[in-house]
Short mmCIF file of C-alpha atoms in Angstrom, two decimals:
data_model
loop_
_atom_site.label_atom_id
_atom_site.label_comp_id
_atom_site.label_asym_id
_atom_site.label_seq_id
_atom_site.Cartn_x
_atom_site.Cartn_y
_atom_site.Cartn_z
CA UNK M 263 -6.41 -20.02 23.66
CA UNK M 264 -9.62 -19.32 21.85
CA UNK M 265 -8.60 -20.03 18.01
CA UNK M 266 -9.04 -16.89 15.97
CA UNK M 267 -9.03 -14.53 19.43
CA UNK M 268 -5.69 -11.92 19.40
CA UNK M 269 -3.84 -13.67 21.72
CA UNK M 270 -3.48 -16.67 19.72
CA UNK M 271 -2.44 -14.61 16.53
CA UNK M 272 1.57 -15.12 15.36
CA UNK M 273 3.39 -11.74 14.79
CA UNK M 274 4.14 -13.64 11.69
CA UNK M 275 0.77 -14.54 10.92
CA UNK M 276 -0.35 -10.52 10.86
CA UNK M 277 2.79 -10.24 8.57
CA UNK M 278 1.21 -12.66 6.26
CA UNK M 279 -2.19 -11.37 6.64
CA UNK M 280 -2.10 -7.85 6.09
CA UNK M 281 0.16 -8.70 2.72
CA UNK M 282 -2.61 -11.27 1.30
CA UNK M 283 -3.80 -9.89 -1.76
CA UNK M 284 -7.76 -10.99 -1.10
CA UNK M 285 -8.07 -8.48 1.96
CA UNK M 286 -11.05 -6.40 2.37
CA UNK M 287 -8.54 -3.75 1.77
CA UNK M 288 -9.19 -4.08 -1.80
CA UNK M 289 -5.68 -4.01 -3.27
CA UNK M 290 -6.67 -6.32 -6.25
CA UNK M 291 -8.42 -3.58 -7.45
CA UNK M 292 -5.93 -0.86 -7.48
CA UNK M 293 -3.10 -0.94 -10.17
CA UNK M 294 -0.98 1.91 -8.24
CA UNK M 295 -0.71 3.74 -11.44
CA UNK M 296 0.17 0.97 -13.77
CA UNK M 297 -3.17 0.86 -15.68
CA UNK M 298 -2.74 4.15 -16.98
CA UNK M 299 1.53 3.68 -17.52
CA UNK M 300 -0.01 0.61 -19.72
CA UNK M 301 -2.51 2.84 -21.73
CA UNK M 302 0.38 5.96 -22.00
CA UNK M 303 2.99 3.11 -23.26
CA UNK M 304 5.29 3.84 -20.51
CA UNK M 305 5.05 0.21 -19.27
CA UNK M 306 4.81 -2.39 -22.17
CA UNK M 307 6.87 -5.08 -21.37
CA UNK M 308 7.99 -6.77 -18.47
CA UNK M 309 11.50 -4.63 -18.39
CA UNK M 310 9.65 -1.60 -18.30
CA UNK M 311 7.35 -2.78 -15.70
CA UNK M 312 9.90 -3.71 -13.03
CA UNK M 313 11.54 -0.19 -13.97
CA UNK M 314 8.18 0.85 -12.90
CA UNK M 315 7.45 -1.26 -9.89
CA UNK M 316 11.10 -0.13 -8.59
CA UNK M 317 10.25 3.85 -9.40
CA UNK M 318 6.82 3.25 -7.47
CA UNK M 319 7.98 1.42 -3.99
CA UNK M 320 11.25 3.60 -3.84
CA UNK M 321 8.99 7.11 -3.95
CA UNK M 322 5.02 6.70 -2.71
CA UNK M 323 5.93 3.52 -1.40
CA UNK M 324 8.71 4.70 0.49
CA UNK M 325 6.49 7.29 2.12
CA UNK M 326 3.85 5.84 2.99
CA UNK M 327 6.32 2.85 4.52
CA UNK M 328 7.64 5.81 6.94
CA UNK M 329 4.09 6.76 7.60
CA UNK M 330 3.08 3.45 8.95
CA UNK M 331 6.22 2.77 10.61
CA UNK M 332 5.85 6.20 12.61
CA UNK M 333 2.11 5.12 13.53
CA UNK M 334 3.28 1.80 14.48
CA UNK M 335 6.14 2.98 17.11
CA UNK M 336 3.99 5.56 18.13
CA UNK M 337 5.82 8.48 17.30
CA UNK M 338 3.03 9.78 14.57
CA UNK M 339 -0.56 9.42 16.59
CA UNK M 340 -3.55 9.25 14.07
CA UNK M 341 -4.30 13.00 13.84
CA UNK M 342 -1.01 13.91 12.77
CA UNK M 343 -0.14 10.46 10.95
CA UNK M 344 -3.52 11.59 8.55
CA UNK M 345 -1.98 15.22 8.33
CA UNK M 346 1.26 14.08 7.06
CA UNK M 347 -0.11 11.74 4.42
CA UNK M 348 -2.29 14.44 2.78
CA UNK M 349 1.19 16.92 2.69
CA UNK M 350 2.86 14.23 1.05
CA UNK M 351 0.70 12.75 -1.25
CA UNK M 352 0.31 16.09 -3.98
CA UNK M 353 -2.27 14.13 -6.31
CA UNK M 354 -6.22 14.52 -5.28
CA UNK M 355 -6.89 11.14 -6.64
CA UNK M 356 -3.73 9.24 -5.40
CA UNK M 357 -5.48 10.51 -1.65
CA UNK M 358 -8.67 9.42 -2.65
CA UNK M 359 -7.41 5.76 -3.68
CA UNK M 360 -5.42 5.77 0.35
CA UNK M 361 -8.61 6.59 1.33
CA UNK M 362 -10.53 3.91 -0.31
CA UNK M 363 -8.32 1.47 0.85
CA UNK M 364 -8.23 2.52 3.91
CA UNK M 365 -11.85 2.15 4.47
CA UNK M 366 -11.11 -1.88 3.53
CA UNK M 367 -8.30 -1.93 6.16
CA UNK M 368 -10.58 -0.55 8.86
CA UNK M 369 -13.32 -2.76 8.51
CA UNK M 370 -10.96 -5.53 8.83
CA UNK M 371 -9.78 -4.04 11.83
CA UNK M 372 -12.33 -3.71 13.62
CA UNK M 373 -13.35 -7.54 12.53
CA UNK M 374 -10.07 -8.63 14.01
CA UNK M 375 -9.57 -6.47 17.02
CA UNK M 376 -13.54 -5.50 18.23
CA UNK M 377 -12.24 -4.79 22.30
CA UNK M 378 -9.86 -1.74 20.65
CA UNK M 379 -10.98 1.74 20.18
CA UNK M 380 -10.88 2.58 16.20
CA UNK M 381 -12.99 5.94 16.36
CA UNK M 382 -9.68 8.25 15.21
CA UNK M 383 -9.68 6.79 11.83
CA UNK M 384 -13.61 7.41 11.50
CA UNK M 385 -15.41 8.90 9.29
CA UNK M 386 -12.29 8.33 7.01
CA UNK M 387 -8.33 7.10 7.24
CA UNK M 388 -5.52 6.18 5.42
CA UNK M 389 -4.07 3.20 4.07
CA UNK M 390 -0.49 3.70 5.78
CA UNK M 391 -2.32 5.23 8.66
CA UNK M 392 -4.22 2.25 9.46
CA UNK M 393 -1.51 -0.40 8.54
CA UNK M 394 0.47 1.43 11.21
CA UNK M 395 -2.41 1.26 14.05
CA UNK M 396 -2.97 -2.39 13.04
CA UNK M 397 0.52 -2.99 13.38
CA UNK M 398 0.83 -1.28 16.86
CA UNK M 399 -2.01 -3.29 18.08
CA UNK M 400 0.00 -6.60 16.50
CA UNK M 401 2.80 -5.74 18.60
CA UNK M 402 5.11 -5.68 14.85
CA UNK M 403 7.71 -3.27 15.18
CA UNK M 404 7.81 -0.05 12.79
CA UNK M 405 10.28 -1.87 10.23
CA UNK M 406 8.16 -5.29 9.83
CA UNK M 407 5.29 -2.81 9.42
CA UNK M 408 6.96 -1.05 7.04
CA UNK M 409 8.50 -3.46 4.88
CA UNK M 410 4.55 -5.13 4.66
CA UNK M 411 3.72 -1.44 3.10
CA UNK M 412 7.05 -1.50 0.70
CA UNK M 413 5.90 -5.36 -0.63
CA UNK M 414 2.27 -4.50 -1.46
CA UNK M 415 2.93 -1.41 -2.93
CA UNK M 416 5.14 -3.43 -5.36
CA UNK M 417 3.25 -6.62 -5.66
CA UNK M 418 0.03 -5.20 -6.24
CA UNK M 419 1.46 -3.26 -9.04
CA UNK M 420 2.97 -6.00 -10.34
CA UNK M 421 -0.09 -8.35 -10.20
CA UNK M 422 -2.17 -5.52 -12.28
CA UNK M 423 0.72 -5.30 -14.75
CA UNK M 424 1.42 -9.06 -15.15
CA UNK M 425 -3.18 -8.53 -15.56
CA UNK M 426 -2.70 -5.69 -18.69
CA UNK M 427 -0.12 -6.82 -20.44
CA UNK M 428 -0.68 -10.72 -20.32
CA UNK M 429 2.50 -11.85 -18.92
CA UNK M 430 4.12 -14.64 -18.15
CA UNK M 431 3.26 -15.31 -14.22
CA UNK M 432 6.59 -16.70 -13.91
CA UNK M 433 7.94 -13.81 -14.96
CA UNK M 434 6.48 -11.17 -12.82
CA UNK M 435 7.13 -13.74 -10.13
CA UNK M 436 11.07 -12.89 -10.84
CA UNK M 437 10.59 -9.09 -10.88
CA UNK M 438 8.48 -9.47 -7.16
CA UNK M 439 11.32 -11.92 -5.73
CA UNK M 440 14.34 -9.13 -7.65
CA UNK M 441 12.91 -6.13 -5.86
CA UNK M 442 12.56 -8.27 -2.47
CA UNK M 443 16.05 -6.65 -1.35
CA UNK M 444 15.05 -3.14 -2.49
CA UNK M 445 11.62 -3.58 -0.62
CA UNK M 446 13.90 -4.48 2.67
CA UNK M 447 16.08 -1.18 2.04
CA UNK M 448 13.38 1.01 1.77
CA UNK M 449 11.51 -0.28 4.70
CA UNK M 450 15.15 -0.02 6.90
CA UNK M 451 14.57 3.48 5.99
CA UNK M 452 11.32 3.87 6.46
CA UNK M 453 11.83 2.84 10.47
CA UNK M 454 14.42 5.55 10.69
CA UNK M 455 12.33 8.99 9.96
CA UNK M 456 9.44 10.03 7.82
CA UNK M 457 10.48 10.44 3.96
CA UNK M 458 9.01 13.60 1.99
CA UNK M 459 9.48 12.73 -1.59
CA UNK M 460 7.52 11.90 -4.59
CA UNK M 461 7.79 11.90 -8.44
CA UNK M 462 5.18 13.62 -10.52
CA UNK M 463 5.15 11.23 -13.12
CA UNK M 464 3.00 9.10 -10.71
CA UNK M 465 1.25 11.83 -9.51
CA UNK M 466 -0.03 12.46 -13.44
CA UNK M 467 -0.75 8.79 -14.11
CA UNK M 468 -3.04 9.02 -10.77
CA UNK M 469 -4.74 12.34 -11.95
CA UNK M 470 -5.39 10.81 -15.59
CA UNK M 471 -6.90 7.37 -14.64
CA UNK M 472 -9.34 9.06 -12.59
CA UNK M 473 -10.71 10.73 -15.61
CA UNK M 474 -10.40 7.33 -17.81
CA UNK M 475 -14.02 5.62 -19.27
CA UNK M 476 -14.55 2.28 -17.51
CA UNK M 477 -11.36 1.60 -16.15
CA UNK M 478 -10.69 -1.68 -15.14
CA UNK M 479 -8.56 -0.60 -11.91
CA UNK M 480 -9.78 1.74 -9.05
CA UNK M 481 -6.49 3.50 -9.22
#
């Protein structure tokens, strides 16, 4: 096999990839709401930010788990995948972030996987919706897909927090490996049927950090 060409790509090895923090996805740069639970003093410690990181992958994440999971086992297609998202994600900004990110995902996409047809997800797509086409065309199944979504939504969070608050690495390091079972259940149930739930105080953390001066996260 050609190295680098699809065929000689691990299922493992997408796993890896698409939860690698340096992707063109641009996760490194979104906090998930925990730059502006930092400034409110709702997170200021690290027992208040795995409360957090818990609240956050057991709501948005959740949903946006089932999102990609559907997409991945091909009972969303794009159109409708896209259509969901929006009903389920109430904040403006939280569905402009997704959509930032998604733009990241698809040019890595279409970098990886150049022979497959990525027009549905232009001009715009995203982030679950694309993780879930990327995982379809990586042969994952809807869980694995899934439970990638669940761990970035918490360990992205939980890099920006460990960022904000200056705290111990090793430390946030416990709070990522702690929620690893949590992460697992809510990506079992994300495989099993689309989840419709949020929780407003992240909707209102999104809403005010778009309006912040010089933030130092996109979201």
């Amino acid at each position: 096999m050609i190295p680098g060409s699809p065929a000689s790509r691990s299922q493992l090895a997408m796993m890896l990839t698409l939860a690698d923090s340096r992707l063109p996805v641009g996760g490194h740069v979104h906090s998930g709401g925990v730059e502006q639970a930092v400034a409110d003093r709702v997170v200021v410690d690290a027992e208040s930010l795995a409360r957090f990181l818990r609240l956050r992958v057991t709501t948005s994440g959740l949903v946006a788990a089932s999102i990609a999971a559907a997409v991945t086992d091909g009972t969303l297609d794009v159109v409708a995948a896209e259509q969901e998202t929006d009903a389920r994600t109430p904040s403006a900004a939280a569905r402009r972030a997704s959509l930032a990110q998604g733009r990241g995902m698809l040019r890595l996409a279409r970098r990886m996987w150049p022979e497959e047809d990525w027009a549905a997800h232009v001009p715009q797509t995203h982030l679950p919706v694309i993780c879930g086409a990327i995982g379809r065309v990586s042969r994952l199944s809807g869980f694995h897909t899934a439970l990638i979504l669940a761990y970035t939504t918490m360990s992205g969070s939980a890099t920006a927090g460990q960022r904000l608050l200056a705290l111990d690495p090793a430390d946030v390091a416990v709070i990522i490996a702690d929620l690893g079972a949590e992460c697992e259940r809510v990506a079992a149930a994300a495989a099993v049927e689309l989840a419709d739930l949020s929780d407003p105080m992240l909707d209102v953390f999104a809403e005010r950090h778009e309006r912040r001066e010089m933030p130092l996260f996109m979201s």
